[in-house]
């Protein structure tokens, strides 16, 4: 009897959870297409990589000089990302190919790579919601991260000859909000 009562409480609480209408869920899945487009762009996916060597440029070639993720995502011991990547983009006078910069320039740590390259929409969606792989962020924290983090915002003002993320940031945040507010439904599931 003791086991049955907690199970019934869980079922009762689950029944009280507000349900998302089919229309709202469809709108959220549609909004996720915009989210996916942003995350799959080289400004984002160059650092959300399956291996340990970041990519560069729109062509996504391996980073020069054998740069690697390192034990915390901040570069190899003795050669941290901040050695070349400052807190802001270099002035235009440094040329179009100067190393870009933004606060806390780094890759995700090795235990939470958040690999977006090659991920299907459903896989990317699941990854974004998986707290064991996304920096222990719920959807509200993920929204705050993509809306306010200076390194994320760099993607819209990358400097040099780098193409910015093609979706305006406000449009991206609105799409992410629509998707998150509906509970983060994944396409194709």
Coordinates of N, CA and C in Angstrom, one line a residue, residues 21-142:
X21 N -1.5 22.7 -26.4 CA -2.4 22.4 -27.5 C -1.6 21.9 -28.8
X22 N -2.3 21.2 -29.6 CA -1.6 20.7 -30.8 C -1.1 21.9 -31.7
X23 N -1.9 23.0 -31.7 CA -1.5 24.1 -32.5 C -0.3 24.8 -31.9
X24 N -0.2 24.9 -30.6 CA 1.0 25.5 -30.0 C 2.2 24.6 -30.2
X25 N 2.0 23.3 -30.1 CA 3.1 22.4 -30.3 C 3.6 22.5 -31.7
X26 N 2.7 22.6 -32.7 CA 3.1 22.7 -34.1 C 3.9 24.0 -34.3
X27 N 3.4 25.1 -33.7 CA 4.1 26.4 -33.8 C 5.5 26.3 -33.2
X28 N 5.6 25.6 -32.1 CA 6.9 25.4 -31.4 C 7.9 24.6 -32.3
X29 N 7.4 23.5 -32.9 CA 8.2 22.7 -33.7 C 8.7 23.5 -35.0
X30 N 7.7 24.3 -35.5 CA 8.1 25.2 -36.6 C 9.1 26.3 -36.2
X31 N 9.0 26.8 -35.0 CA 10.0 27.8 -34.5 C 11.3 27.1 -34.3
X32 N 11.3 25.8 -33.9 CA 12.6 25.1 -33.7 C 13.4 25.1 -35.0
X33 N 12.8 25.1 -36.2 CA 13.5 25.2 -37.4 C 14.5 26.4 -37.5
X34 N 14.0 27.5 -36.9 CA 14.8 28.7 -36.9 C 16.0 28.5 -35.9
X35 N 15.7 27.9 -34.7 CA 16.7 27.6 -33.7 C 17.8 26.7 -34.3
X36 N 17.3 25.7 -35.0 CA 18.3 24.8 -35.6 C 19.2 25.5 -36.7
X37 N 18.5 26.4 -37.5 CA 19.3 27.1 -38.5 C 20.4 27.9 -37.8
X38 N 20.2 28.5 -36.7 CA 21.2 29.3 -36.0 C 22.3 28.4 -35.5
X39 N 21.9 27.3 -34.8 CA 22.9 26.5 -34.2 C 23.8 25.8 -35.2
X40 N 23.2 25.5 -36.4 CA 24.0 24.8 -37.4 C 24.9 25.8 -38.2
X41 N 24.8 27.1 -38.0 CA 25.6 28.0 -38.7 C 27.0 27.9 -38.2
X42 N 28.0 28.2 -39.0 CA 29.4 28.1 -38.6 C 29.8 29.0 -37.4
X43 N 29.1 30.1 -37.2 CA 29.4 30.9 -36.0 C 29.2 30.2 -34.7
X44 N 28.3 29.2 -34.8 CA 27.9 28.4 -33.6 C 28.6 27.1 -33.7
X45 N 28.4 26.4 -34.8 CA 28.9 25.0 -34.9 C 30.4 24.8 -34.9
X46 N 31.1 25.9 -35.3 CA 32.6 25.8 -35.3 C 33.2 25.4 -33.9
X47 N 32.4 25.7 -32.8 CA 32.9 25.4 -31.5 C 32.1 24.2 -30.9
X48 N 31.0 23.8 -31.5 CA 30.2 22.7 -31.0 C 30.5 21.5 -31.9
X49 N 31.7 20.9 -31.6 CA 32.3 20.0 -32.5 C 32.3 18.6 -31.9
X50 N 32.4 17.6 -32.8 CA 32.5 16.2 -32.2 C 33.9 15.9 -31.7
X51 N 34.9 16.4 -32.3 CA 36.3 16.1 -31.8 C 36.8 17.1 -30.8
X52 N 38.1 17.3 -30.8 CA 38.6 18.3 -29.8 C 39.4 19.4 -30.5
X53 N 39.3 19.5 -31.8 CA 40.0 20.7 -32.5 C 38.9 21.5 -33.1
X54 N 38.8 22.8 -32.6 CA 37.7 23.7 -33.1 C 37.9 23.9 -34.6
X55 N 36.9 24.4 -35.3 CA 36.9 24.7 -36.7 C 36.9 26.2 -36.8
X56 N 37.3 26.7 -38.0 CA 37.3 28.1 -38.3 C 36.8 28.4 -39.7
X57 N 36.4 29.6 -39.9 CA 35.9 30.1 -41.1 C 34.5 29.5 -41.5
X58 N 33.9 30.1 -42.5 CA 32.6 29.5 -42.9 C 32.8 28.1 -43.6
X59 N 34.0 27.8 -44.0 CA 34.3 26.5 -44.6 C 34.6 25.5 -43.6
X60 N 34.6 25.9 -42.3 CA 34.8 24.9 -41.2 C 36.0 24.0 -41.3
X61 N 37.1 24.6 -41.6 CA 38.4 23.9 -41.6 C 38.9 23.8 -40.2
X62 N 39.7 22.7 -39.9 CA 40.3 22.6 -38.5 C 41.1 23.9 -38.2
X63 N 41.0 24.3 -37.0 CA 41.7 25.5 -36.5 C 43.2 25.3 -36.7
X64 N 43.9 26.3 -37.2 CA 45.3 26.3 -37.4 C 46.1 26.1 -36.1
X65 N 47.3 25.8 -36.2 CA 48.3 25.7 -35.1 C 47.9 24.6 -34.1
X66 N 47.2 23.6 -34.6 CA 46.8 22.4 -33.8 C 46.1 22.8 -32.5
X67 N 45.3 23.8 -32.5 CA 44.6 24.3 -31.3 C 43.6 23.2 -30.9
X68 N 43.5 22.9 -29.6 CA 42.6 21.8 -29.1 C 41.7 22.4 -28.0
X69 N 40.7 21.6 -27.7 CA 39.7 21.9 -26.6 C 40.4 22.1 -25.3
X70 N 41.2 21.1 -24.9 CA 41.8 21.1 -23.6 C 40.9 20.5 -22.5
X71 N 41.4 20.4 -21.3 CA 40.7 19.7 -20.3 C 39.4 20.4 -19.8
X72 N 39.3 21.7 -20.0 CA 38.1 22.4 -19.5 C 37.4 23.2 -20.7
X73 N 37.9 23.0 -21.9 CA 37.3 23.7 -23.1 C 37.9 25.0 -23.3
X74 N 39.0 25.3 -22.6 CA 39.6 26.6 -22.7 C 41.0 26.6 -23.4
X75 N 41.2 25.5 -24.1 CA 42.5 25.4 -24.8 C 43.4 24.4 -24.0
X76 N 44.5 24.1 -24.7 CA 45.5 23.2 -24.1 C 46.3 24.0 -22.9
X77 N 46.8 23.2 -22.0 CA 47.6 23.8 -20.9 C 48.8 24.6 -21.6
X78 N 49.0 25.8 -21.2 CA 50.0 26.6 -21.8 C 49.6 27.3 -23.0
X79 N 48.5 27.0 -23.6 CA 48.0 27.7 -24.8 C 46.5 27.9 -24.7
X80 N 46.0 28.6 -23.8 CA 44.6 28.9 -23.6 C 44.1 29.7 -24.8
X81 N 42.8 29.5 -25.0 CA 42.1 30.3 -26.1 C 42.4 31.8 -26.1
X82 N 42.4 32.3 -24.8 CA 42.6 33.7 -24.6 C 44.0 34.2 -25.0
X83 N 44.9 33.3 -25.4 CA 46.2 33.7 -25.9 C 46.1 34.6 -27.1
X84 N 45.2 34.1 -28.0 CA 44.9 34.8 -29.3 C 43.6 35.6 -29.3
X85 N 42.6 35.0 -28.6 CA 41.3 35.5 -28.7 C 41.0 36.4 -27.4
X86 N 40.9 37.7 -27.7 CA 40.7 38.7 -26.6 C 39.3 38.8 -26.2
X87 N 39.0 39.7 -25.3 CA 37.7 39.9 -24.8 C 36.7 40.6 -25.8
X88 N 37.3 41.1 -26.9 CA 36.5 41.7 -28.0 C 37.2 41.5 -29.3
X89 N 36.5 41.7 -30.4 CA 37.2 41.6 -31.7 C 38.3 42.7 -31.8
X90 N 39.4 42.3 -32.5 CA 40.5 43.3 -32.7 C 40.0 44.5 -33.5
X91 N 40.6 45.6 -33.4 CA 40.2 46.8 -34.2 C 40.3 46.5 -35.7
X92 N 39.5 47.1 -36.5 CA 39.6 46.9 -38.0 C 41.0 47.0 -38.5
X93 N 41.8 47.9 -37.9 CA 43.1 48.1 -38.4 C 44.0 46.9 -38.4
X94 N 43.6 45.9 -37.6 CA 44.4 44.7 -37.5 C 44.2 43.8 -38.7
X95 N 43.2 44.1 -39.6 CA 43.0 43.4 -40.8 C 41.8 42.4 -40.6
X96 N 41.2 42.0 -41.8 CA 40.0 41.2 -41.7 C 40.2 39.8 -41.2
X97 N 41.4 39.3 -41.0 CA 41.6 37.9 -40.6 C 42.2 37.9 -39.2
X98 N 42.2 39.0 -38.4 CA 42.6 39.0 -37.0 C 41.8 38.0 -36.2
X99 N 42.4 37.4 -35.2 CA 41.6 36.5 -34.4 C 40.4 37.2 -33.8
X100 N 39.2 36.6 -33.8 CA 38.0 37.3 -33.2 C 38.1 37.2 -31.7
X101 N 37.3 38.0 -31.0 CA 37.3 37.9 -29.6 C 35.9 38.2 -29.0
X102 N 35.7 37.7 -27.8 CA 34.5 37.9 -27.0 C 34.8 37.4 -25.6
X103 N 34.1 37.9 -24.6 CA 34.3 37.4 -23.3 C 34.2 35.9 -23.2
X104 N 35.1 35.4 -22.4 CA 35.2 33.9 -22.1 C 35.2 33.1 -23.3
X105 N 36.1 33.4 -24.3 CA 36.2 32.7 -25.5 C 36.7 31.3 -25.2
X106 N 35.9 30.3 -25.5 CA 36.2 28.9 -25.2 C 35.3 28.0 -25.9
X107 N 35.5 26.7 -25.8 CA 34.7 25.6 -26.3 C 33.9 25.1 -25.1
X108 N 32.8 24.3 -25.4 CA 32.2 23.6 -24.3 C 33.2 22.6 -23.7
X109 N 33.1 22.3 -22.4 CA 34.1 21.3 -21.8 C 33.9 20.0 -22.5
X110 N 35.0 19.1 -22.4 CA 34.9 17.8 -23.1 C 33.8 16.9 -22.6
X111 N 33.3 17.1 -21.4 CA 32.2 16.2 -20.9 C 30.9 16.7 -21.3
X112 N 30.8 17.9 -22.0 CA 29.5 18.4 -22.4 C 29.7 19.1 -23.8
X113 N 30.2 18.4 -24.7 CA 30.6 19.0 -26.0 C 29.4 19.7 -26.8
X114 N 28.2 19.2 -26.5 CA 27.1 19.8 -27.2 C 27.3 19.8 -28.7
X115 N 27.6 18.6 -29.3 CA 27.9 18.5 -30.7 C 26.7 18.8 -31.6
X116 N 26.8 19.8 -32.4 CA 25.7 20.1 -33.3 C 25.9 19.7 -34.8
X117 N 27.2 19.6 -35.1 CA 27.5 19.2 -36.5 C 27.0 17.8 -36.8
X118 N 26.2 17.7 -37.8 CA 25.7 16.4 -38.2 C 24.5 16.0 -37.5
X119 N 24.1 16.7 -36.5 CA 22.9 16.3 -35.7 C 21.6 16.6 -36.5
X120 N 20.7 15.6 -36.4 CA 19.4 15.8 -37.1 C 18.6 16.8 -36.2
X121 N 17.6 17.4 -36.7 CA 16.8 18.3 -35.9 C 16.3 17.6 -34.6
X122 N 15.9 16.4 -34.6 CA 15.4 15.7 -33.4 C 16.6 15.5 -32.5
X123 N 17.8 15.1 -33.0 CA 18.9 14.9 -32.1 C 19.4 16.3 -31.5
X124 N 19.4 17.3 -32.2 CA 19.7 18.6 -31.7 C 18.8 19.1 -30.6
X125 N 17.5 18.9 -30.9 CA 16.5 19.2 -29.9 C 16.7 18.5 -28.6
X126 N 16.9 17.2 -28.7 CA 17.1 16.4 -27.5 C 18.3 16.8 -26.8
X127 N 19.4 17.1 -27.5 CA 20.6 17.6 -26.9 C 20.4 18.9 -26.1
X128 N 19.7 19.8 -26.7 CA 19.5 21.1 -26.0 C 18.7 21.0 -24.7
X129 N 17.9 19.9 -24.6 CA 17.1 19.7 -23.4 C 17.8 18.8 -22.4
X130 N 18.8 18.1 -22.8 CA 19.5 17.1 -21.9 C 20.5 17.8 -21.0
X131 N 20.1 18.0 -19.7 CA 20.9 18.8 -18.8 C 22.2 18.1 -18.5
X132 N 22.3 16.8 -18.7 CA 23.6 16.1 -18.5 C 24.6 16.5 -19.6
X133 N 24.1 17.1 -20.7 CA 25.0 17.4 -21.8 C 25.0 18.9 -22.2
X134 N 24.1 19.7 -21.5 CA 24.0 21.1 -21.9 C 24.5 22.1 -20.8
X135 N 25.3 21.7 -19.9 CA 25.7 22.5 -18.9 C 24.8 22.6 -17.7
X136 N 23.9 21.6 -17.5 CA 22.9 21.6 -16.5 C 21.9 22.7 -16.5
X137 N 21.5 23.0 -17.8 CA 20.5 24.2 -17.9 C 19.1 23.6 -18.3
X138 N 18.1 24.1 -17.6 CA 16.8 23.9 -18.0 C 16.4 24.8 -19.2
X139 N 15.2 24.7 -19.7 CA 14.9 25.6 -20.9 C 15.0 27.1 -20.6
X140 N 14.6 27.5 -19.4 CA 14.7 28.9 -19.0 C 16.2 29.3 -19.0
X141 N 17.0 28.5 -18.5 CA 18.5 28.9 -18.4 C 19.1 28.8 -19.8
X142 N 18.6 27.9 -20.7 CA 19.1 27.9 -22.1 C 18.7 29.1 -22.8

